DNA sequence: CATTTTCTGAAACAAGAGTTTCATAGACAT
DNA sequence: ATGTCTATGAAACTCTTGTTTCAGAAAATG
């Protein structure tokens, strides 16, 4: 569960103008900054004008920046003293040190899994465990992680397939799916048209869809009636980090295994044995 | 250790006037309030006038209330050393809960990067940055992560290639490498013969070799004169987690980018532009 | 290409925060 | 009681923040 501000942003993200999105993005990545900083500072951080900032908050349905701040404060008081690991500032020299890296990764992991609702995770696992076949998709940089997830799932249940990296052939590949199948899409920002297309397709064919994504896109995915697993991926510099995405994949696979139970374990052992035999050259 | 503000208050508490003490007390009780509230609000909370608040901060040795706020913010950002996170015991019921997962991942990440020596990381980055061509290898489940690393590195420098997943063809592929090239192998346990073979080969051809692996194998890799990046991957149950491996890949790529400097940034921007154009269908 | 619409930051403006001044209330000594 | 000194808040003042307006830039549309 995120803050109310975050929810509003996710709902209206597409309607926002580009500079508003820049600022909104920042607020999603670092919600605590609302409490500590003035609107002027937020604008400066993200390189937009004060005017744009004022407009954004109005467009999100607040009267005032003050409204926003008050709401944020109220929410902070309500949620217990969760020891959030703060995201470091952008270092001026832009050099990534090992401790900074660790802190960034920890912050993202912590936020990701403290926000993750177990019922959502279980729903996703249920869909995957109960599906006839499972399809895993990941474009571009996410492709490697998608393959990783596929292998994890293959260890646990049969019938897990990758959808090719070439988005052009997705229609053909997806054509053979049925309503008893499940589709897992790994897609952090930027959100491409292909993804939107596939999600629409999945909804019309009643394919169970699980989307692993970042807060910028949860709204879009949810509107397509997908189960959304939200991962924090931001860093103080401009790159993203996929660590929490991989970790989410790991957890998802483990949860599916739990759900399936004994059969999953048997299958894992079988695979381990096979791997060992191949390695030792007995075959 | 408390905040610097708290220390100053404690030092001078007796010298403060009664109303100043009231306010100071409040700040000691709720140090985070400094970040979220204005001086006027703090005064109102404690039933003291704005003037008293201004005087208090001056008496504590600050120029300004703004000084106080800036210091508090700065202290929040560079939070102290990350506390050592204990690895959970094997849960008897073997069910992976979300909090347990988070704790396991945090523990592995923390151990991985607190042990990582910056000079080793830099050496690895140097080898990759300075190499003629770079080869990335990852077998089985690590293959996805290897692909991920390859893409990260491709964003930063040209000439980064995957070695195919089929280990049988490695001899041919490696035959075209020269002593100016670098080889990155991602190989956590189990350690296969192929890996040992390739490492031996790499040493004889004086290929610069970086091995990303887990503590079980560091010794073996080091004996082949490879640069070893050690990742903790264990979990209380029998599976491994590759999260820290991915995180290491991320850090490695970032470090290479730093090392290469401006050219890396230029290349990244170029790629980002291209990606955008492809997405928008302009090509 | 022209026209309309949308987006955006600079600048003007209004509101509020923080500091300083100042008058006064209270404490204490004489 | 008188004078002195400290503590305090009201109010004046200054500076910053947040909003609104407006004109130009950019994008979309015909």
Coordinates of C-alpha atoms (C1' of nucleotides) in Angstrom, one line a residue:
Chain A
X1 CA 0.0 0.0 0.0
X2 CA 1.4 3.4 -0.9
X3 CA 0.5 6.8 0.2
X4 CA -2.7 8.5 -1.0
X5 CA -0.6 10.9 -3.0
X6 CA 1.1 8.1 -4.8
X7 CA -2.3 6.5 -5.6
X8 CA -3.6 9.7 -7.1
X9 CA -0.5 10.1 -9.2
X10 CA -0.8 6.6 -10.5
X11 CA -4.4 7.1 -11.4
X12 CA -3.8 10.3 -13.3
X13 CA -0.3 9.7 -14.6
X14 CA -1.1 9.6 -18.3
X15 CA -3.2 12.8 -18.1
X16 CA -0.3 14.8 -16.7
X17 CA 1.9 16.9 -19.0
X18 CA 5.6 15.9 -19.5
X19 CA 7.0 18.3 -16.9
X20 CA 4.3 17.4 -14.5
X21 CA 5.2 13.7 -15.0
X22 CA 8.8 14.5 -14.3
X23 CA 7.9 15.9 -10.9
X24 CA 5.3 13.2 -10.3
X25 CA 7.9 10.6 -11.0
X26 CA 10.2 12.2 -8.4
X27 CA 7.4 12.1 -5.8
X28 CA 6.7 8.5 -6.5
X29 CA 10.4 7.6 -6.0
X30 CA 10.9 9.6 -2.9
X31 CA 7.6 10.2 -1.1
X32 CA 9.2 11.4 2.1
X33 CA 10.6 14.3 0.3
X34 CA 7.2 15.9 0.4
X35 CA 7.5 16.3 4.1
X36 CA 11.0 17.7 4.2
X37 CA 11.0 20.0 1.2
X38 CA 9.1 23.0 0.0
X39 CA 7.4 23.0 -3.3
X40 CA 10.0 25.3 -4.7
X41 CA 12.7 22.9 -3.8
X42 CA 10.8 20.0 -5.4
X43 CA 10.5 22.0 -8.5
X44 CA 14.2 22.8 -8.5
X45 CA 15.2 19.2 -7.9
X46 CA 13.3 18.0 -11.0
X47 CA 14.1 21.0 -13.1
X48 CA 10.7 22.4 -13.6
X49 CA 9.2 25.7 -12.7
X50 CA 7.4 26.6 -9.6
X51 CA 4.3 27.2 -11.8
X52 CA 4.3 23.7 -13.0
X53 CA 4.6 22.4 -9.5
X54 CA 1.6 24.4 -8.4
X55 CA -0.4 23.2 -11.5
X56 CA 0.5 19.6 -10.8
X57 CA -0.9 19.6 -7.3
X58 CA -4.1 21.3 -8.5
X59 CA -4.4 18.8 -11.3
X60 CA -4.1 15.9 -8.8
X61 CA -7.2 17.3 -7.1
X62 CA -5.7 19.2 -4.2
X63 CA -6.5 22.8 -3.5
X64 CA -3.1 23.6 -2.4
X65 CA 0.4 22.5 -1.9
X66 CA -0.4 22.8 1.7
X67 CA -3.1 20.3 1.4
X68 CA -0.6 17.9 0.0
X69 CA 1.8 18.5 2.8
X70 CA -0.9 18.2 5.5
X71 CA -2.1 14.9 4.0
X72 CA 1.4 13.5 3.9
X73 CA 2.0 14.5 7.4
X74 CA -1.2 13.0 8.6
X75 CA -0.4 9.7 6.9
X76 CA 3.1 9.6 8.3
X77 CA 1.6 9.9 11.8
X78 CA -0.9 7.2 11.1
X79 CA 1.6 4.6 9.8
X80 CA 3.8 3.5 12.5
X81 CA 7.5 4.3 12.9
X82 CA 8.5 1.9 10.1
X83 CA 12.3 2.2 9.9
X84 CA 12.4 3.3 6.3
X85 CA 15.8 3.3 4.8
X86 CA 16.2 6.7 3.1
X87 CA 17.2 6.9 -0.5
X88 CA 20.5 8.8 -0.7
X89 CA 20.7 12.1 -2.5
X90 CA 22.2 12.4 -5.9
X91 CA 25.9 12.6 -5.1
X92 CA 27.3 15.8 -6.6
X93 CA 30.3 14.0 -8.1
X94 CA 28.1 11.3 -9.5
X95 CA 30.5 8.5 -8.5
X96 CA 28.8 5.4 -7.3
X97 CA 30.5 4.2 -4.1
X98 CA 29.9 0.7 -2.7
X99 CA 28.1 1.9 0.4
X100 CA 25.9 4.2 -1.6
X101 CA 25.0 1.4 -3.9
X102 CA 24.2 -0.9 -0.9
X103 CA 22.0 1.8 0.6
X104 CA 20.1 2.4 -2.7
X105 CA 19.5 -1.3 -3.1
X106 CA 18.4 -1.7 0.4
X107 CA 16.0 1.2 0.2
X108 CA 14.4 -0.1 -2.9
X109 CA 14.1 -3.6 -1.6
X110 CA 12.7 -2.5 1.7
X111 CA 10.1 -0.3 0.2
X112 CA 9.1 -2.9 -2.4
X113 CA 8.4 -5.6 0.1
X114 CA 7.0 -3.5 2.9
X115 CA 4.4 -2.3 0.5
X116 CA 3.7 -5.7 -1.1
X117 CA 0.4 -7.0 0.1
X118 CA 0.6 -10.8 0.7
X119 CA -2.9 -11.3 -0.7
X120 CA -1.8 -9.8 -4.0
X121 CA 1.3 -12.0 -4.0
X122 CA -0.8 -15.1 -3.2
X123 CA -3.3 -14.2 -5.9
X124 CA -0.5 -14.1 -8.4
X125 CA 0.9 -17.3 -7.2
X126 CA -2.4 -19.0 -7.4
X127 CA -3.0 -17.9 -10.9
X128 CA 0.4 -19.2 -11.9
X129 CA 0.1 -22.4 -10.0
X130 CA -3.3 -23.2 -11.4
X131 CA -2.8 -22.2 -15.0
X132 CA -2.7 -24.6 -17.8
X133 CA 0.4 -23.1 -19.3
X134 CA 2.4 -20.1 -18.2
X135 CA 3.9 -17.5 -20.6
X136 CA 6.7 -15.1 -19.5
X137 CA 7.4 -12.0 -21.4
X138 CA 10.1 -9.3 -20.9
X139 CA 11.4 -6.9 -23.5
X140 CA 14.8 -5.4 -23.8
X141 CA 16.7 -5.1 -20.6
X142 CA 14.0 -7.0 -18.7
X143 CA 14.5 -10.0 -21.0
X144 CA 17.3 -11.5 -18.9
X145 CA 15.2 -11.3 -15.8
X146 CA 12.2 -12.8 -17.6
X147 CA 14.4 -15.8 -18.6
X148 CA 15.6 -16.1 -15.0
X149 CA 12.0 -16.2 -13.8
X150 CA 11.1 -18.7 -16.4
X151 CA 13.8 -21.1 -15.2
X152 CA 12.7 -20.7 -11.6
X153 CA 9.2 -21.5 -12.5
X154 CA 10.2 -24.4 -14.7
X155 CA 11.8 -26.0 -11.7
X156 CA 8.5 -25.9 -10.0
X157 CA 5.9 -26.7 -12.6
X158 CA 5.9 -27.8 -16.3
X159 CA 4.6 -25.8 -19.2
X160 CA 6.3 -22.5 -18.6
X161 CA 7.3 -20.7 -21.9
X162 CA 9.1 -17.6 -22.8
X163 CA 7.5 -15.3 -25.3
X164 CA 10.2 -14.2 -27.8
X165 CA 12.0 -11.0 -27.4
X166 CA 10.8 -9.9 -30.8
X167 CA 7.6 -8.1 -30.0
X168 CA 6.4 -8.3 -33.6
X169 CA 5.8 -12.0 -33.3
X170 CA 3.8 -11.7 -30.1
X171 CA 0.4 -11.9 -31.8
X172 CA 1.2 -15.3 -33.2
X173 CA 2.6 -16.6 -30.0
X174 CA -0.2 -15.3 -27.9
X175 CA -2.8 -16.6 -30.4
X176 CA -2.3 -20.1 -29.0
X177 CA -3.0 -19.1 -25.4
X178 CA -6.3 -20.0 -23.8
X179 CA -8.3 -18.5 -20.9
X180 CA -6.8 -21.1 -18.6
X181 CA -3.3 -19.8 -19.2
X182 CA -1.4 -17.2 -17.3
X183 CA 0.8 -14.5 -18.6
X184 CA 3.6 -12.8 -16.7
X185 CA 5.0 -9.6 -18.0
X186 CA 8.0 -7.9 -16.6
X187 CA 7.9 -4.3 -17.7
X188 CA 9.4 -1.4 -15.8
X189 CA 9.5 2.1 -17.2
X190 CA 9.6 3.2 -19.9
X191 CA 6.2 1.7 -20.8
X192 CA 6.1 0.7 -24.4
X193 CA 3.2 0.5 -26.8
X194 CA 3.7 -3.2 -27.2
X195 CA 3.1 -3.8 -23.6
X196 CA -0.1 -1.8 -23.6
X197 CA -1.2 -3.8 -26.7
X198 CA -0.5 -7.2 -25.1
X199 CA -2.3 -6.2 -21.9
X200 CA -5.4 -5.2 -23.9
X201 CA -5.2 -8.5 -25.7
X202 CA -4.8 -10.4 -22.5
X203 CA -7.8 -8.8 -21.0
X204 CA -10.1 -9.5 -24.0
X205 CA -9.0 -13.2 -24.1
X206 CA -9.4 -13.4 -20.3
X207 CA -5.9 -14.5 -19.9
X208 CA -4.8 -14.2 -16.2
X209 CA -2.2 -11.6 -16.3
X210 CA 0.5 -10.7 -13.8
X211 CA 2.5 -7.6 -14.3
X212 CA 5.8 -7.0 -12.5
X213 CA 6.5 -3.3 -12.9
X214 CA 7.4 0.0 -11.1
X215 CA 5.2 2.5 -9.5
X216 CA 5.0 4.7 -12.6
X217 CA 3.1 2.0 -14.4
X218 CA 1.0 0.3 -11.8
X219 CA -2.0 2.4 -12.6
X220 CA -1.9 1.6 -16.3
X221 CA -1.5 -2.1 -15.6
X222 CA -4.2 -2.2 -13.0
X223 CA -6.6 -0.6 -15.3
X224 CA -6.1 -3.6 -17.6
X225 CA -7.2 -5.8 -14.8
X226 CA -3.8 -7.3 -14.3
X227 CA -2.4 -8.5 -11.0
X228 CA 0.3 -6.0 -10.3
X229 CA 3.5 -6.6 -8.4
X230 CA 5.1 -3.3 -7.7
X231 CA 8.8 -2.9 -7.5
X232 CA 10.9 0.2 -6.6
X233 CA 13.7 0.7 -9.0
X234 CA 14.9 4.3 -8.8
X235 CA 18.4 5.5 -8.0
X236 CA 19.7 8.9 -7.1
X237 CA 21.4 9.0 -10.5
X238 CA 19.5 8.6 -13.7
X239 CA 19.8 4.8 -14.2
X240 CA 17.3 2.3 -12.8
X241 CA 18.1 -0.8 -10.8
X242 CA 16.4 -4.0 -11.4
X243 CA 17.4 -5.7 -8.2
X244 CA 14.1 -5.5 -6.6
X245 CA 12.5 -6.9 -9.8
X246 CA 14.7 -9.9 -9.6
X247 CA 14.0 -10.3 -6.0
X248 CA 10.3 -10.1 -6.7
X249 CA 10.7 -12.9 -9.3
X250 CA 12.5 -15.0 -6.7
X251 CA 9.7 -14.5 -4.2
X252 CA 7.0 -15.2 -6.7
X253 CA 8.6 -18.4 -7.7
X254 CA 9.0 -19.5 -4.1
X255 CA 5.4 -18.7 -3.4
X256 CA 4.2 -20.6 -6.3
X257 CA 6.3 -23.5 -5.1
X258 CA 4.7 -23.3 -1.7
X259 CA 1.3 -23.2 -3.2
X260 CA 1.8 -26.3 -5.4
X261 CA 3.4 -28.1 -2.5
X262 CA 4.8 -31.6 -2.7
X263 CA 4.7 -31.9 -6.4
X264 CA 6.9 -28.8 -6.8
X265 CA 9.5 -30.3 -4.5
X266 CA 9.5 -33.6 -6.3
X267 CA 10.0 -31.8 -9.6
X268 CA 12.9 -29.7 -8.2
X269 CA 14.7 -32.8 -6.9
X270 CA 14.2 -34.6 -10.2
X271 CA 15.7 -31.6 -12.0
X272 CA 18.6 -31.4 -9.6
X273 CA 19.4 -35.1 -10.2
X274 CA 19.3 -34.6 -13.9
X275 CA 21.6 -31.6 -13.8
X276 CA 24.0 -33.6 -11.7
X277 CA 24.1 -36.5 -14.2
X278 CA 24.7 -34.2 -17.1
X279 CA 27.5 -32.5 -15.2
X280 CA 29.2 -35.7 -14.4
X281 CA 28.9 -36.8 -18.0
X282 CA 27.1 -40.0 -17.2
X283 CA 24.6 -39.6 -20.0
Chain B
X1 CA 24.0 8.4 18.5
X2 CA 21.6 11.3 18.5
X3 CA 21.4 14.1 16.1
X4 CA 23.7 17.1 16.4
X5 CA 20.8 19.3 17.3
X6 CA 19.9 17.0 20.2
X7 CA 23.5 17.1 21.4
X8 CA 23.6 20.8 21.4
X9 CA 20.3 21.0 23.3
X10 CA 21.5 18.6 25.9
X11 CA 24.7 20.7 26.4
X12 CA 23.0 24.0 26.9
X13 CA 19.7 22.9 28.4
X14 CA 20.1 24.5 31.8
X15 CA 21.1 27.8 30.3
X16 CA 17.9 28.0 28.3
X17 CA 15.0 30.1 29.6
X18 CA 11.8 28.2 30.6
X19 CA 9.9 28.7 27.4
X20 CA 13.0 27.8 25.4
X21 CA 13.2 24.7 27.4
X22 CA 9.6 23.8 26.6
X23 CA 10.4 24.0 22.9
X24 CA 13.7 22.2 23.3
X25 CA 12.1 19.4 25.2
X26 CA 9.7 18.9 22.4
X27 CA 12.5 18.7 19.9
X28 CA 14.3 16.1 21.9
X29 CA 11.1 14.0 22.1
X30 CA 10.3 14.2 18.4
X31 CA 13.5 14.9 16.4
X32 CA 11.8 14.1 13.1
X33 CA 9.4 17.0 13.6
X34 CA 12.2 19.4 12.6
X35 CA 12.1 18.1 9.0
X36 CA 8.3 18.2 8.7
X37 CA 7.3 21.4 10.5
X38 CA 8.0 25.1 10.2
X39 CA 9.3 27.0 13.1
X40 CA 6.0 28.7 13.5
X41 CA 4.3 25.4 13.9
X42 CA 6.8 24.1 16.4
X43 CA 6.2 27.3 18.4
X44 CA 2.5 26.8 18.3
X45 CA 2.7 23.1 19.3
X46 CA 4.6 24.0 22.4
X47 CA 2.6 27.1 23.2
X48 CA 5.5 29.5 22.7
X49 CA 5.8 32.6 20.6
X50 CA 7.6 32.6 17.2
X51 CA 10.1 35.1 18.7
X52 CA 11.1 32.6 21.4
X53 CA 11.6 29.9 18.8
X54 CA 13.9 32.2 16.8
X55 CA 15.8 33.0 19.9
X56 CA 16.2 29.4 20.9
X57 CA 17.9 28.4 17.7
X58 CA 20.1 31.4 17.8
X59 CA 21.1 30.6 21.4
X60 CA 21.9 27.0 20.4
X61 CA 24.5 28.5 18.1
X62 CA 22.7 28.4 14.7
X63 CA 22.5 31.4 12.5
X64 CA 19.0 30.6 11.4
X65 CA 16.2 28.2 11.6
X66 CA 17.1 27.3 8.1
X67 CA 20.5 26.2 9.3
X68 CA 18.8 23.9 11.7
X69 CA 16.6 22.4 9.0
X70 CA 19.5 22.0 6.6
X71 CA 21.6 20.2 9.2
X72 CA 18.7 17.9 10.1
X73 CA 18.1 17.0 6.5
X74 CA 21.8 16.4 5.8
X75 CA 21.9 14.0 8.8
X76 CA 18.9 12.1 7.6
X77 CA 20.5 11.6 4.2
X78 CA 23.8 10.2 5.4
X79 CA 22.3 7.7 7.8
X80 CA 24.7 5.8 9.8
X81 CA 26.3 2.5 8.9
X82 CA 23.8 -0.1 7.9
X83 CA 23.3 -2.5 10.7
X84 CA 24.3 -6.1 10.2
X85 CA 21.1 -7.9 9.3
X86 CA 20.8 -11.4 10.7
X87 CA 19.9 -14.2 8.3
X88 CA 16.7 -15.8 9.5
X89 CA 16.7 -19.4 10.7
X90 CA 15.1 -22.1 8.5
X91 CA 11.4 -21.7 9.1
X92 CA 10.1 -25.0 10.2
X93 CA 7.0 -24.8 8.1
X94 CA 9.1 -23.9 5.1
X95 CA 6.7 -21.2 3.9
X96 CA 8.3 -18.1 2.6
X97 CA 6.6 -15.0 4.0
X98 CA 7.2 -11.6 2.6
X99 CA 9.0 -10.2 5.6
X100 CA 11.3 -13.2 5.8
X101 CA 12.1 -12.9 2.1
X102 CA 12.9 -9.2 2.6
X103 CA 15.2 -10.1 5.5
X104 CA 17.0 -12.8 3.6
X105 CA 17.6 -10.5 0.7
X106 CA 18.8 -7.6 2.9
X107 CA 21.1 -9.9 4.8
X108 CA 22.7 -11.2 1.6
X109 CA 23.0 -7.8 0.0
X110 CA 24.5 -6.3 3.1
X111 CA 27.1 -9.0 3.6
X112 CA 28.0 -8.9 -0.1
X113 CA 28.7 -5.2 -0.3
X114 CA 30.2 -4.8 3.1
X115 CA 32.7 -7.4 2.2
X116 CA 33.4 -6.0 -1.2
X117 CA 36.7 -4.3 -1.5
X118 CA 36.5 -1.2 -3.6
X119 CA 40.0 -1.8 -5.1
X120 CA 38.8 -5.2 -6.4
X121 CA 35.7 -3.6 -7.9
X122 CA 37.8 -0.9 -9.5
X123 CA 40.3 -3.4 -10.8
X124 CA 37.4 -5.3 -12.4
X125 CA 36.0 -2.1 -13.9
X126 CA 39.4 -1.1 -15.2
X127 CA 39.8 -4.4 -17.0
X128 CA 36.4 -4.2 -18.5
X129 CA 36.7 -0.5 -19.5
X130 CA 40.1 -1.0 -21.0
X131 CA 39.5 -4.2 -22.8
X132 CA 39.3 -4.5 -26.6
X133 CA 36.3 -6.7 -26.5
X134 CA 34.3 -8.0 -23.6
X135 CA 32.7 -11.5 -23.4
X136 CA 30.0 -12.3 -20.9
X137 CA 29.2 -15.9 -20.0
X138 CA 26.5 -17.4 -17.8
X139 CA 25.3 -20.9 -17.8
X140 CA 21.8 -22.2 -16.9
X141 CA 20.0 -20.1 -14.4
X142 CA 22.7 -17.4 -14.5
X143 CA 22.2 -17.0 -18.2
X144 CA 19.5 -14.4 -17.7
X145 CA 21.6 -12.3 -15.4
X146 CA 24.5 -12.5 -17.8
X147 CA 22.3 -11.2 -20.5
X148 CA 21.2 -8.4 -18.3
X149 CA 24.8 -7.5 -17.5
X150 CA 25.6 -7.6 -21.2
X151 CA 22.9 -5.0 -21.9
X152 CA 24.1 -2.8 -19.1
X153 CA 27.6 -2.9 -20.4
X154 CA 26.6 -2.4 -24.0
X155 CA 25.0 0.9 -22.9
X156 CA 28.4 2.0 -21.7
X157 CA 30.9 0.7 -24.3
X158 CA 30.9 -1.1 -27.6
X159 CA 32.1 -4.6 -28.3
X160 CA 30.3 -6.5 -25.5
X161 CA 29.3 -10.0 -26.5
X162 CA 27.5 -13.0 -25.0
X163 CA 29.0 -16.4 -25.1
X164 CA 26.3 -18.8 -26.1
X165 CA 24.6 -20.8 -23.5
X166 CA 25.7 -24.0 -25.1
X167 CA 28.9 -24.8 -23.4
X168 CA 29.9 -27.2 -26.1
X169 CA 30.7 -24.3 -28.5
X170 CA 32.7 -22.3 -26.1
X171 CA 36.0 -23.5 -27.4
X172 CA 35.2 -22.1 -30.9
X173 CA 33.8 -18.8 -29.5
X174 CA 36.7 -18.3 -27.2
X175 CA 39.2 -19.1 -29.8
X176 CA 38.7 -15.7 -31.3
X177 CA 39.6 -13.8 -28.1
X178 CA 42.8 -12.0 -27.7
X179 CA 44.9 -11.1 -24.6
X180 CA 43.5 -7.6 -24.8
X181 CA 39.9 -8.9 -24.2
X182 CA 38.1 -9.4 -21.0
X183 CA 35.9 -12.3 -20.0
X184 CA 33.2 -12.0 -17.3
X185 CA 31.8 -15.2 -16.0
X186 CA 28.7 -15.4 -13.8
X187 CA 28.9 -18.7 -12.0
X188 CA 27.5 -19.3 -8.6
X189 CA 27.4 -22.8 -7.2
X190 CA 27.2 -25.5 -8.3
X191 CA 30.6 -25.1 -10.0
X192 CA 30.6 -27.0 -13.3
X193 CA 33.5 -28.5 -15.1
X194 CA 32.9 -26.2 -18.1
X195 CA 33.6 -23.2 -15.9
X196 CA 36.8 -24.7 -14.6
X197 CA 37.9 -25.5 -18.2
X198 CA 37.2 -22.0 -19.4
X199 CA 39.0 -20.4 -16.6
X200 CA 42.1 -22.5 -17.3
X201 CA 41.9 -21.6 -20.9
X202 CA 41.5 -17.9 -20.0
X203 CA 44.6 -18.0 -17.9
X204 CA 46.7 -19.6 -20.5
X205 CA 45.6 -17.0 -23.1
X206 CA 46.1 -14.2 -20.6
X207 CA 42.6 -13.2 -21.0
X208 CA 41.6 -10.8 -18.2
X209 CA 38.9 -12.7 -16.3
X210 CA 36.3 -11.5 -13.9
X211 CA 34.3 -14.1 -12.1
X212 CA 31.1 -13.2 -10.3
X213 CA 30.4 -16.0 -7.9
X214 CA 29.5 -17.1 -4.4
X215 CA 31.8 -17.8 -1.5
X216 CA 32.0 -21.5 -2.2
X217 CA 33.9 -20.9 -5.4
X218 CA 36.0 -17.8 -4.8
X219 CA 38.9 -19.9 -3.9
X220 CA 38.8 -21.9 -7.1
X221 CA 38.4 -18.8 -9.2
X222 CA 41.2 -17.0 -7.5
X223 CA 43.5 -19.8 -8.0
X224 CA 43.0 -19.3 -11.8
X225 CA 44.1 -15.7 -11.3
X226 CA 40.7 -14.2 -12.0
X227 CA 39.4 -11.1 -10.4
X228 CA 36.6 -12.4 -8.1
X229 CA 33.5 -10.5 -7.1
X230 CA 32.0 -12.4 -4.3
X231 CA 28.2 -12.5 -3.8
X232 CA 26.2 -14.0 -0.9
X233 CA 23.4 -16.1 -2.2
X234 CA 22.2 -18.4 0.5
X235 CA 18.8 -18.7 1.9
X236 CA 17.4 -20.6 5.0
X237 CA 15.7 -23.0 2.7
X238 CA 17.5 -25.0 0.0
X239 CA 17.1 -22.6 -2.9
X240 CA 19.7 -19.9 -3.7
X241 CA 18.8 -16.2 -4.4
X242 CA 20.6 -14.4 -7.2
X243 CA 19.5 -11.0 -6.1
X244 CA 22.9 -9.9 -4.9
X245 CA 24.4 -11.3 -8.1
X246 CA 22.2 -9.0 -10.1
X247 CA 23.0 -6.1 -7.8
X248 CA 26.7 -6.8 -8.2
X249 CA 26.2 -6.7 -12.0
X250 CA 24.5 -3.4 -11.6
X251 CA 27.3 -1.9 -9.5
X252 CA 29.9 -3.3 -11.8
X253 CA 28.4 -1.7 -14.9
X254 CA 28.0 1.6 -13.0
X255 CA 31.6 1.5 -12.0
X256 CA 32.8 0.8 -15.5
X257 CA 30.7 3.8 -16.7
X258 CA 32.3 6.0 -14.1
X259 CA 35.7 4.8 -15.2
X260 CA 35.1 5.5 -18.8
X261 CA 33.5 8.8 -18.0
X262 CA 32.1 11.2 -20.6
X263 CA 32.1 8.7 -23.5
X264 CA 30.0 6.3 -21.5
X265 CA 27.5 9.1 -20.8
X266 CA 27.4 10.1 -24.5
X267 CA 26.8 6.5 -25.5
X268 CA 24.0 6.1 -23.0
X269 CA 22.3 9.2 -24.2
X270 CA 22.6 8.1 -27.8
X271 CA 21.0 4.8 -26.9
X272 CA 18.2 6.4 -25.0
X273 CA 17.4 8.6 -28.0
X274 CA 17.4 5.6 -30.3
X275 CA 15.2 3.7 -28.0
X276 CA 12.8 6.6 -27.9
X277 CA 12.7 6.9 -31.7
X278 CA 12.0 3.2 -32.1
X279 CA 9.3 3.4 -29.6
X280 CA 7.6 6.3 -31.3
X281 CA 7.9 4.6 -34.6
X282 CA 9.8 7.3 -36.3
X283 CA 12.2 4.9 -38.0
Chain C
dC1 C1' 1.9 25.7 -44.2
dA2 C1' -1.3 28.2 -41.2
dT3 C1' -4.1 27.8 -37.2
dT4 C1' -5.3 26.3 -33.0
dT5 C1' -4.4 24.1 -28.8
dT6 C1' -1.4 22.8 -25.2
dC7 C1' 2.5 23.4 -22.4
dT8 C1' 5.8 26.0 -20.0
dG9 C1' 8.6 29.3 -17.4
dA10 C1' 9.2 34.4 -16.2
dA11 C1' 7.3 37.7 -13.6
dA12 C1' 3.7 39.8 -10.8
dC13 C1' 1.3 39.1 -6.9
dA14 C1' -0.4 37.4 -2.3
dA15 C1' 0.4 34.9 1.6
dG16 C1' 3.1 33.2 5.1
dA17 C1' 7.5 32.2 7.6
dG18 C1' 11.3 33.9 10.3
dT19 C1' 13.6 37.7 12.6
dT20 C1' 14.0 41.8 15.0
dT21 C1' 12.3 45.5 17.8
dC22 C1' 10.0 47.1 21.5
dA23 C1' 6.9 47.5 25.4
dT24 C1' 5.7 45.3 29.4
dA25 C1' 5.3 41.9 33.1
dG26 C1' 7.5 39.7 36.5
dA27 C1' 11.6 38.6 39.6
dC28 C1' 14.9 40.2 42.6
dA29 C1' 17.8 43.3 45.0
dT30 C1' 18.2 47.5 47.5
Chain D
dA1 C1' 8.5 51.4 46.9
dT2 C1' 12.1 51.9 43.4
dG3 C1' 15.2 50.6 40.2
dT4 C1' 17.3 46.9 37.5
dC5 C1' 17.4 43.0 34.9
dT6 C1' 15.4 39.1 32.5
dA7 C1' 11.9 36.8 29.9
dT8 C1' 8.3 37.0 26.8
dG9 C1' 4.9 37.9 23.1
dA10 C1' 2.8 41.4 19.9
dA11 C1' 3.7 43.6 16.0
dA12 C1' 6.6 45.5 12.4
dC13 C1' 9.5 44.2 9.0
dT14 C1' 12.0 41.3 5.6
dC15 C1' 12.5 37.5 3.0
dT16 C1' 10.9 33.3 1.1
dT17 C1' 7.3 30.5 -0.6
dG18 C1' 3.3 29.4 -3.4
dT19 C1' -0.2 31.0 -6.8
dT20 C1' -1.8 33.3 -10.8
dT21 C1' -1.2 35.6 -15.0
dC22 C1' 0.6 36.1 -19.4
dA23 C1' 3.2 35.7 -23.4
dG24 C1' 6.0 32.8 -26.1
dA25 C1' 7.4 28.0 -27.5
dA26 C1' 6.1 23.6 -28.9
dA27 C1' 2.9 20.3 -30.4
dA28 C1' -1.2 19.0 -32.6
dT29 C1' -4.5 19.8 -36.1
dG30 C1' -6.5 21.0 -40.3

